[in-house]
Coordinates of C-alpha atoms (C1' of nucleotides) in Angstrom, one line a residue:
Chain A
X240 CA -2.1 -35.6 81.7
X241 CA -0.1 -33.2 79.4
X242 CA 0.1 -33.9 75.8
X243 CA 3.0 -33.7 73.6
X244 CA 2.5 -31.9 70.2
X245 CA 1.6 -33.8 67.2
X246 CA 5.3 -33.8 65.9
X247 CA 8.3 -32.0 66.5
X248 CA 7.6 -28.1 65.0
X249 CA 11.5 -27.7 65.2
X250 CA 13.0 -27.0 61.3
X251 CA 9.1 -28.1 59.8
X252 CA 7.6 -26.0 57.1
X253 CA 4.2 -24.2 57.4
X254 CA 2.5 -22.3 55.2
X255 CA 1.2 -22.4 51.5
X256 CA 2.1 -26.1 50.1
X257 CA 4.8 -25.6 46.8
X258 CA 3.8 -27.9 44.1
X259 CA 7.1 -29.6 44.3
X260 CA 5.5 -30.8 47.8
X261 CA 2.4 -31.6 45.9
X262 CA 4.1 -33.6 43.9
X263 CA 6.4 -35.7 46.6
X264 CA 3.0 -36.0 48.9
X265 CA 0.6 -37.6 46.2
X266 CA 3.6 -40.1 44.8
X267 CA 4.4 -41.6 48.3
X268 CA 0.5 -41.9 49.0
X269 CA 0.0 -43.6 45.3
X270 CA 2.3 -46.1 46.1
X271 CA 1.8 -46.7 49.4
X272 CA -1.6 -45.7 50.4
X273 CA -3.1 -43.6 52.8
X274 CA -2.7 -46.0 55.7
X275 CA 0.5 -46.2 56.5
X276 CA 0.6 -43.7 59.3
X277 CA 0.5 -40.0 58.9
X278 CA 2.9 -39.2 61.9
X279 CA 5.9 -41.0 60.0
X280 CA 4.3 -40.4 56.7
X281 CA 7.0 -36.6 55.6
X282 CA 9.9 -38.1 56.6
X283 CA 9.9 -40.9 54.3
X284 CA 7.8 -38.6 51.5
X285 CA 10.8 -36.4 52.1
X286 CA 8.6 -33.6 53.3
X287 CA 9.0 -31.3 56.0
X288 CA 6.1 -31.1 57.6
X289 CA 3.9 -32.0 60.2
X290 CA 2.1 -35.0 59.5
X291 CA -1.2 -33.0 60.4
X292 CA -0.2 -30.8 57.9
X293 CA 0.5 -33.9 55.4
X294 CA -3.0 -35.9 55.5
X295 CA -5.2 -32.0 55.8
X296 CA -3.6 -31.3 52.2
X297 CA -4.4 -35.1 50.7
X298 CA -7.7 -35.5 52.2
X299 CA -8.8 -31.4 51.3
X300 CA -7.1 -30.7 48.2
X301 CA -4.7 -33.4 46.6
X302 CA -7.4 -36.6 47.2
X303 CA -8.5 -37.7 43.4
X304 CA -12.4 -37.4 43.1
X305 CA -12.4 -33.7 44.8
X306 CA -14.5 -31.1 43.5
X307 CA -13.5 -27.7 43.8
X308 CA -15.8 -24.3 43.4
X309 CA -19.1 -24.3 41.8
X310 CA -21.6 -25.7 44.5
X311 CA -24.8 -26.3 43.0
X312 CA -28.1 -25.3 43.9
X313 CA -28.8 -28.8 45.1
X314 CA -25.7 -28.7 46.8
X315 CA -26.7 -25.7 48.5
X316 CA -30.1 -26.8 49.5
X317 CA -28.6 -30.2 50.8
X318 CA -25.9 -28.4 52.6
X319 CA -28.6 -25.8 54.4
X320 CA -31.1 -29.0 55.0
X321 CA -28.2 -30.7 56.9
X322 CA -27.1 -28.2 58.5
X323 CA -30.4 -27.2 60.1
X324 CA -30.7 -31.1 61.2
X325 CA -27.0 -31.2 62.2
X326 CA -25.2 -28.2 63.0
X327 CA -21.3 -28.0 62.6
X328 CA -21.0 -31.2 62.2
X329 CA -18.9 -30.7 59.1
X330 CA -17.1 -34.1 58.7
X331 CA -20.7 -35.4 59.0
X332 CA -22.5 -33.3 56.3
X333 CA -19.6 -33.9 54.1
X334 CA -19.8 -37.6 54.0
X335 CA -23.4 -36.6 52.6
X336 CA -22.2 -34.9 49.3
X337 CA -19.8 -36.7 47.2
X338 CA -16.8 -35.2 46.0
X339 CA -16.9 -32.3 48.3
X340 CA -14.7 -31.8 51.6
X341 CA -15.7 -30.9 55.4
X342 CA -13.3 -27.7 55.5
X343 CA -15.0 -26.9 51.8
X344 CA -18.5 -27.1 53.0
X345 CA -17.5 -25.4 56.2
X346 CA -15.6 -22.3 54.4
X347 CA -19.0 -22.4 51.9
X348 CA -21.2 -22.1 54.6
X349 CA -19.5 -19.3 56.4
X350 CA -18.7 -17.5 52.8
X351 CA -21.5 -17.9 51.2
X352 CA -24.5 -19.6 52.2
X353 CA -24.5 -18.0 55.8
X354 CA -24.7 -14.1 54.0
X355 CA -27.4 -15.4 51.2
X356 CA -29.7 -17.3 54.2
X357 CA -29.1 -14.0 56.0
X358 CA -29.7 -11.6 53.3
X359 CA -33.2 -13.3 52.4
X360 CA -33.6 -13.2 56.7
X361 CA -33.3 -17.2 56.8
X362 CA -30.8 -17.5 59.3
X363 CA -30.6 -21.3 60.1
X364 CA -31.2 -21.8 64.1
X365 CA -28.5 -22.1 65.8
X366 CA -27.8 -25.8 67.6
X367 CA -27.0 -26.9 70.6
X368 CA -22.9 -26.5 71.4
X369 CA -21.4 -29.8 70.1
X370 CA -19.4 -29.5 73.1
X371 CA -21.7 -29.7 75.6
X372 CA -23.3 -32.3 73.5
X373 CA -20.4 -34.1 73.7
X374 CA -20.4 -33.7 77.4
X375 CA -24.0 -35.7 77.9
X376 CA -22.6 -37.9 75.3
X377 CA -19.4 -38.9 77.8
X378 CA -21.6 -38.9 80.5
X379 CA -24.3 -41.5 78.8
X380 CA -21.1 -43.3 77.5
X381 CA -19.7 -43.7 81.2
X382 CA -22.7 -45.1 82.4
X383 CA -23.3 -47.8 79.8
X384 CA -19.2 -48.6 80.5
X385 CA -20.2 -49.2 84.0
X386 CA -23.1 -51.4 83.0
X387 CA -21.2 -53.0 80.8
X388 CA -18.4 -53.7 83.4
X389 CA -20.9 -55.3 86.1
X390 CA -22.1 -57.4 83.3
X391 CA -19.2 -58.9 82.1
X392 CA -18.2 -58.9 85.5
X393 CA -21.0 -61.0 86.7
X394 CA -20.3 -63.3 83.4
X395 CA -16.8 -64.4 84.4
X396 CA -18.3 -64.8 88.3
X397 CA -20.6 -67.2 86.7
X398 CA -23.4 -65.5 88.1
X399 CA -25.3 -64.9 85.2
X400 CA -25.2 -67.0 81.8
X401 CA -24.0 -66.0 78.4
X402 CA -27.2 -66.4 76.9
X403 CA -29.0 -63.7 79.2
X404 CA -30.9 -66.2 81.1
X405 CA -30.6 -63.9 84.2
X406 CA -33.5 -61.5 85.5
X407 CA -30.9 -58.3 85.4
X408 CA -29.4 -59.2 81.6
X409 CA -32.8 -60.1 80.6
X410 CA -33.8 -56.8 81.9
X411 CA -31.2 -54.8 79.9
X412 CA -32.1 -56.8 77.0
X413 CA -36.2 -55.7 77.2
X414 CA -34.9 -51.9 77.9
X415 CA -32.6 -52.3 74.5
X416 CA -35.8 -53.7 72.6
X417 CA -38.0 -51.3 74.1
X418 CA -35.6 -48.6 72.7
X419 CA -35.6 -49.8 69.5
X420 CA -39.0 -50.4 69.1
X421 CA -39.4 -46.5 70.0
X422 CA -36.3 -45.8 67.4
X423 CA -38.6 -47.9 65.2
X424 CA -41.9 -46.6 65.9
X425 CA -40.4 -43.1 65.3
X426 CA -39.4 -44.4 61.8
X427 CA -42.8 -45.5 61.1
X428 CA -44.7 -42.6 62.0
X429 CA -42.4 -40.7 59.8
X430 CA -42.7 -42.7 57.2
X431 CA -46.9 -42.9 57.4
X432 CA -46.5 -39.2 55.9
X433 CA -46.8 -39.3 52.3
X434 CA -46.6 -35.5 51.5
X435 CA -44.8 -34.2 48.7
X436 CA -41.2 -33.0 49.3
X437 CA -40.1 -30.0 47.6
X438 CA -36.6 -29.5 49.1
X439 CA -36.9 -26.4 50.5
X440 CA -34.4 -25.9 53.7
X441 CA -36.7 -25.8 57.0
X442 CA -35.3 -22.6 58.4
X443 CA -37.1 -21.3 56.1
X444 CA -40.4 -22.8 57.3
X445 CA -38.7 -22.5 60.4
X446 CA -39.3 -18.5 60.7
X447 CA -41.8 -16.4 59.7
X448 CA -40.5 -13.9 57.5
X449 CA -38.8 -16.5 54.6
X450 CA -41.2 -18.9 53.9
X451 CA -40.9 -20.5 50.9
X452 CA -43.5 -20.4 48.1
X453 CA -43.0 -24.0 47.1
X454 CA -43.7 -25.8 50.4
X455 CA -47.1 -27.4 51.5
X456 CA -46.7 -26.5 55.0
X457 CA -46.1 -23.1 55.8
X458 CA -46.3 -22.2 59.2
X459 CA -45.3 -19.3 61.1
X460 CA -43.6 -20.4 64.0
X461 CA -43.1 -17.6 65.2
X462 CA -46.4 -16.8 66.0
X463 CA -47.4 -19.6 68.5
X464 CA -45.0 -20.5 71.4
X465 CA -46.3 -24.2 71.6
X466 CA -45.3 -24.4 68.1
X467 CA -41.8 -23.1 68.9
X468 CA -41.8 -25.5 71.9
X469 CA -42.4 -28.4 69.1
X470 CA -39.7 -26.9 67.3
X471 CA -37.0 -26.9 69.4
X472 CA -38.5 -30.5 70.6
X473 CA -38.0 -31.8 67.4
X474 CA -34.2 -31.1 67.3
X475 CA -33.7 -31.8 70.9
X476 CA -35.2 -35.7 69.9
X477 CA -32.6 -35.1 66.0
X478 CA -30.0 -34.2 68.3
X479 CA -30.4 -37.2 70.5
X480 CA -30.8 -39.8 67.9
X481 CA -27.8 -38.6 66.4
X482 CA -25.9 -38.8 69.1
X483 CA -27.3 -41.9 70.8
X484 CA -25.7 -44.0 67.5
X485 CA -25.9 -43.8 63.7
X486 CA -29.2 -45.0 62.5
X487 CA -29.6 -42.4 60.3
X488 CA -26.3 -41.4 58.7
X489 CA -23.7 -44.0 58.0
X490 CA -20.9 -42.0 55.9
X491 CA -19.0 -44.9 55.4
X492 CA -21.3 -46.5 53.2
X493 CA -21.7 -43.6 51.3
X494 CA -20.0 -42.7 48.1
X495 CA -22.3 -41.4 46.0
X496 CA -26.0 -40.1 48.0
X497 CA -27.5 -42.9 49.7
X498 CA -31.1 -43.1 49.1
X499 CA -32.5 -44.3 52.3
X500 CA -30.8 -41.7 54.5
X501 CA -31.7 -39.1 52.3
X502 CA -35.2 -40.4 52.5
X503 CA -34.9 -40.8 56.1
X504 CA -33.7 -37.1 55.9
X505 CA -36.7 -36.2 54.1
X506 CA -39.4 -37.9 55.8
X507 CA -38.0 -36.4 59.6
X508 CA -38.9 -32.8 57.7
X509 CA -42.2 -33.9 56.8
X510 CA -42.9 -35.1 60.0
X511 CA -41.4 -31.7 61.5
X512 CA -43.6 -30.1 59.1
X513 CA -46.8 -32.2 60.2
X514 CA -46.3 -31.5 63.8
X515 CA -46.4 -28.1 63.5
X516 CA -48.7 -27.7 61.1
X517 CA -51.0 -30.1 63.5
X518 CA -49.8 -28.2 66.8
X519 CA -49.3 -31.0 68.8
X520 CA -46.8 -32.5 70.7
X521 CA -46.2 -36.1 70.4
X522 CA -42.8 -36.2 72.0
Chain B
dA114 C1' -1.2 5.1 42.0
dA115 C1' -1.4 4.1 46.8
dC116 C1' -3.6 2.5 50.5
dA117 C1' -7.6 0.3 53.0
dT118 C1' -11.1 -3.0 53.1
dT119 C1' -13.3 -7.2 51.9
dG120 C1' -13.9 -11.9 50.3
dA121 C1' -12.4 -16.5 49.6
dC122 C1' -10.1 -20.3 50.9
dA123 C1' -6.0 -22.8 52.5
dA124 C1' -3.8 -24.0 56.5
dC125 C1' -3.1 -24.2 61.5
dC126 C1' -4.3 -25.1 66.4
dG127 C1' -6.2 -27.3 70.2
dC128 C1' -9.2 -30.6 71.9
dG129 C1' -11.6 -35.1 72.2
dT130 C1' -11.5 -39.9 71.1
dA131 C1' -9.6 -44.2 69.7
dT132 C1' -5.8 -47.2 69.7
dT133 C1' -1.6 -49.1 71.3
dA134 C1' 2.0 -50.4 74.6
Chain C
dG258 C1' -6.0 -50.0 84.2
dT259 C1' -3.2 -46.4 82.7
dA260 C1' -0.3 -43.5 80.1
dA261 C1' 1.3 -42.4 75.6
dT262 C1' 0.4 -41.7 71.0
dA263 C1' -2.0 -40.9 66.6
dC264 C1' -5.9 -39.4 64.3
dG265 C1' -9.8 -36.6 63.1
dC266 C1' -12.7 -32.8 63.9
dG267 C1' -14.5 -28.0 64.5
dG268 C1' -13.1 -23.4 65.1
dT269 C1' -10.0 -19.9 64.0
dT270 C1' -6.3 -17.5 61.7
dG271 C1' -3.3 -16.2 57.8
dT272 C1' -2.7 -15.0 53.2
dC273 C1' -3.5 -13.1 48.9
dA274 C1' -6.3 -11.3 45.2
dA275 C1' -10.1 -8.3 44.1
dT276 C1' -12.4 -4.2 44.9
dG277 C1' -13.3 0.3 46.7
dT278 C1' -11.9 5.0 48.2

DNA sequence: AACATTGACAACCGCGTATTA
DNA sequence: GTAATACGCGGTTGTCAATGT
């Protein structure tokens, strides 16, 4: 199916935004709120431009609450942590660190953090493409569709009840608790490690030439290929979780940094940290 | 002073997904 | 169920100021 562009480009601006636009852009969204529709949103601002255009200046630049410059250290060290856990995923990272915008953090990274993690030879690893992730992710999400579909299927054939009294549903049901009881068993071996977190990013535990002074677990990964088979493991079972549903992060929830992520965050590293450091795999 | 290069960041583009008709 | 539409995201490009030659 072909897709029509976003809006008409014929007679619309592009380019640097004028103040004057500044200006006509945060009115209309002050007095009508962002959630009118972004498509229709310049014409009746008296803008011309692309809605696109429109809601990447608000939500980047114009929003109130928007920090601009000056990361902090912790900022940094939160950004490199979450990357290393996350990848690109900008828009999730972001929702992490208040005040401070995906295409920010994403022009950041590539500015500066990349070239200082480089320069002290702590290039982050490099994750899986978040387009092939997304691939297994349709793929898992078809399936469960089609599961779903002979389910509710069944329901309105009166084959099977809505209370899950049948052998198939009660099945699904014991393979949904068994995966939460290994989501939750995860959680609790993580959380069995009491070790002392000192904030440094992973990558640079991660490789052997930057380790960091102020961790308790150094370990040279580089040195033992099991260990770099437990590495990659670890973000292979990250990278899963993440994408399997949002235990861990919930952005929306999150306006200023919400505590038990961040612990969540911090006990994953420690049990990263413990696995190596114990060289074996229990994934 | 003139030009080239680099760095920083704002903005654009194309794609995937969610929603609506 | 399907097509059309709108939105949001990540990757990339464009622009301009600062710096170097």
């Amino acid at each position: 199916m072909g897709r029509k562009p976003c809006c008409s480009k014929e007679g619309l601006k592009k380019g640097a935004w004028t103040s004057k636009e500044d200006m006509l852009l945060t009115q209309y969204i002050k007095e009508h709120g962002e959630s009118t529709g972004w498509r229709s949103l310049p014409k009746k601002a008296g803008l011309l431009r692309c809605g696109k255009s429109c809601r990447l200046r608000w939500v980047n630049y114009l929003k109130p609450g928007l920090k601009r410059g000056n990361f902090t250290p912790e900022e940094d060290d939160l950004i490199v942590r979450l990357y290393t856990l996350l990848g690109s995923r900008w828009s999730l990272i972001a929702g992490r660190i208040p005040g401070r915008t995906d295409n920010d953090i994403k022009n950041y990274w590539n500015t500066h953090l990349l070239k200082k993690l480089k320069a002290q030879g702590n290039e982050p690893r490099r994750h899986k493409s978040l387009r092939k992730s997304k691939e297994k992710e349709k793929a898992s999400s078809r399936n469960n569709q089609k599961s779903n579909n002979k389910i509710e299927k069944k329901k309105k054939e009166g084959k099977i009840s809505e209370n899950g009294s049948n052998t198939e549903e009660r099945e699904q049901v014991a393979k949904k608790t068994e995966e939460q009881q290994r989501t939750q068993n995860f959680a609790r071996v993580i959380s069995a490690n009491n070790h002392n977190f000192t904030g440094c990013c992973s990558s640079e535990v991660g490789t052997s030439s930057g380790a960091s002074s102020s961790t308790s677990h150094e370990v040279n990964v580089e040195e033992n290929d099991n260990k770099i088979g437990i590495y990659e493991k670890f973000h292979e079972v990250i990278d899963e979780l993440l994408l399997n549903d949002n235990w861990l992060f919930q952005p929306d929830q999150c306006t200023e940094f919400n505590t038990q992520s961040h612990m969540m965050l911090k006990e994953i590293y420690e049990e990263y940290f413990q696995l190596v450091s114990e060289n074996s795999c229990l994934f």
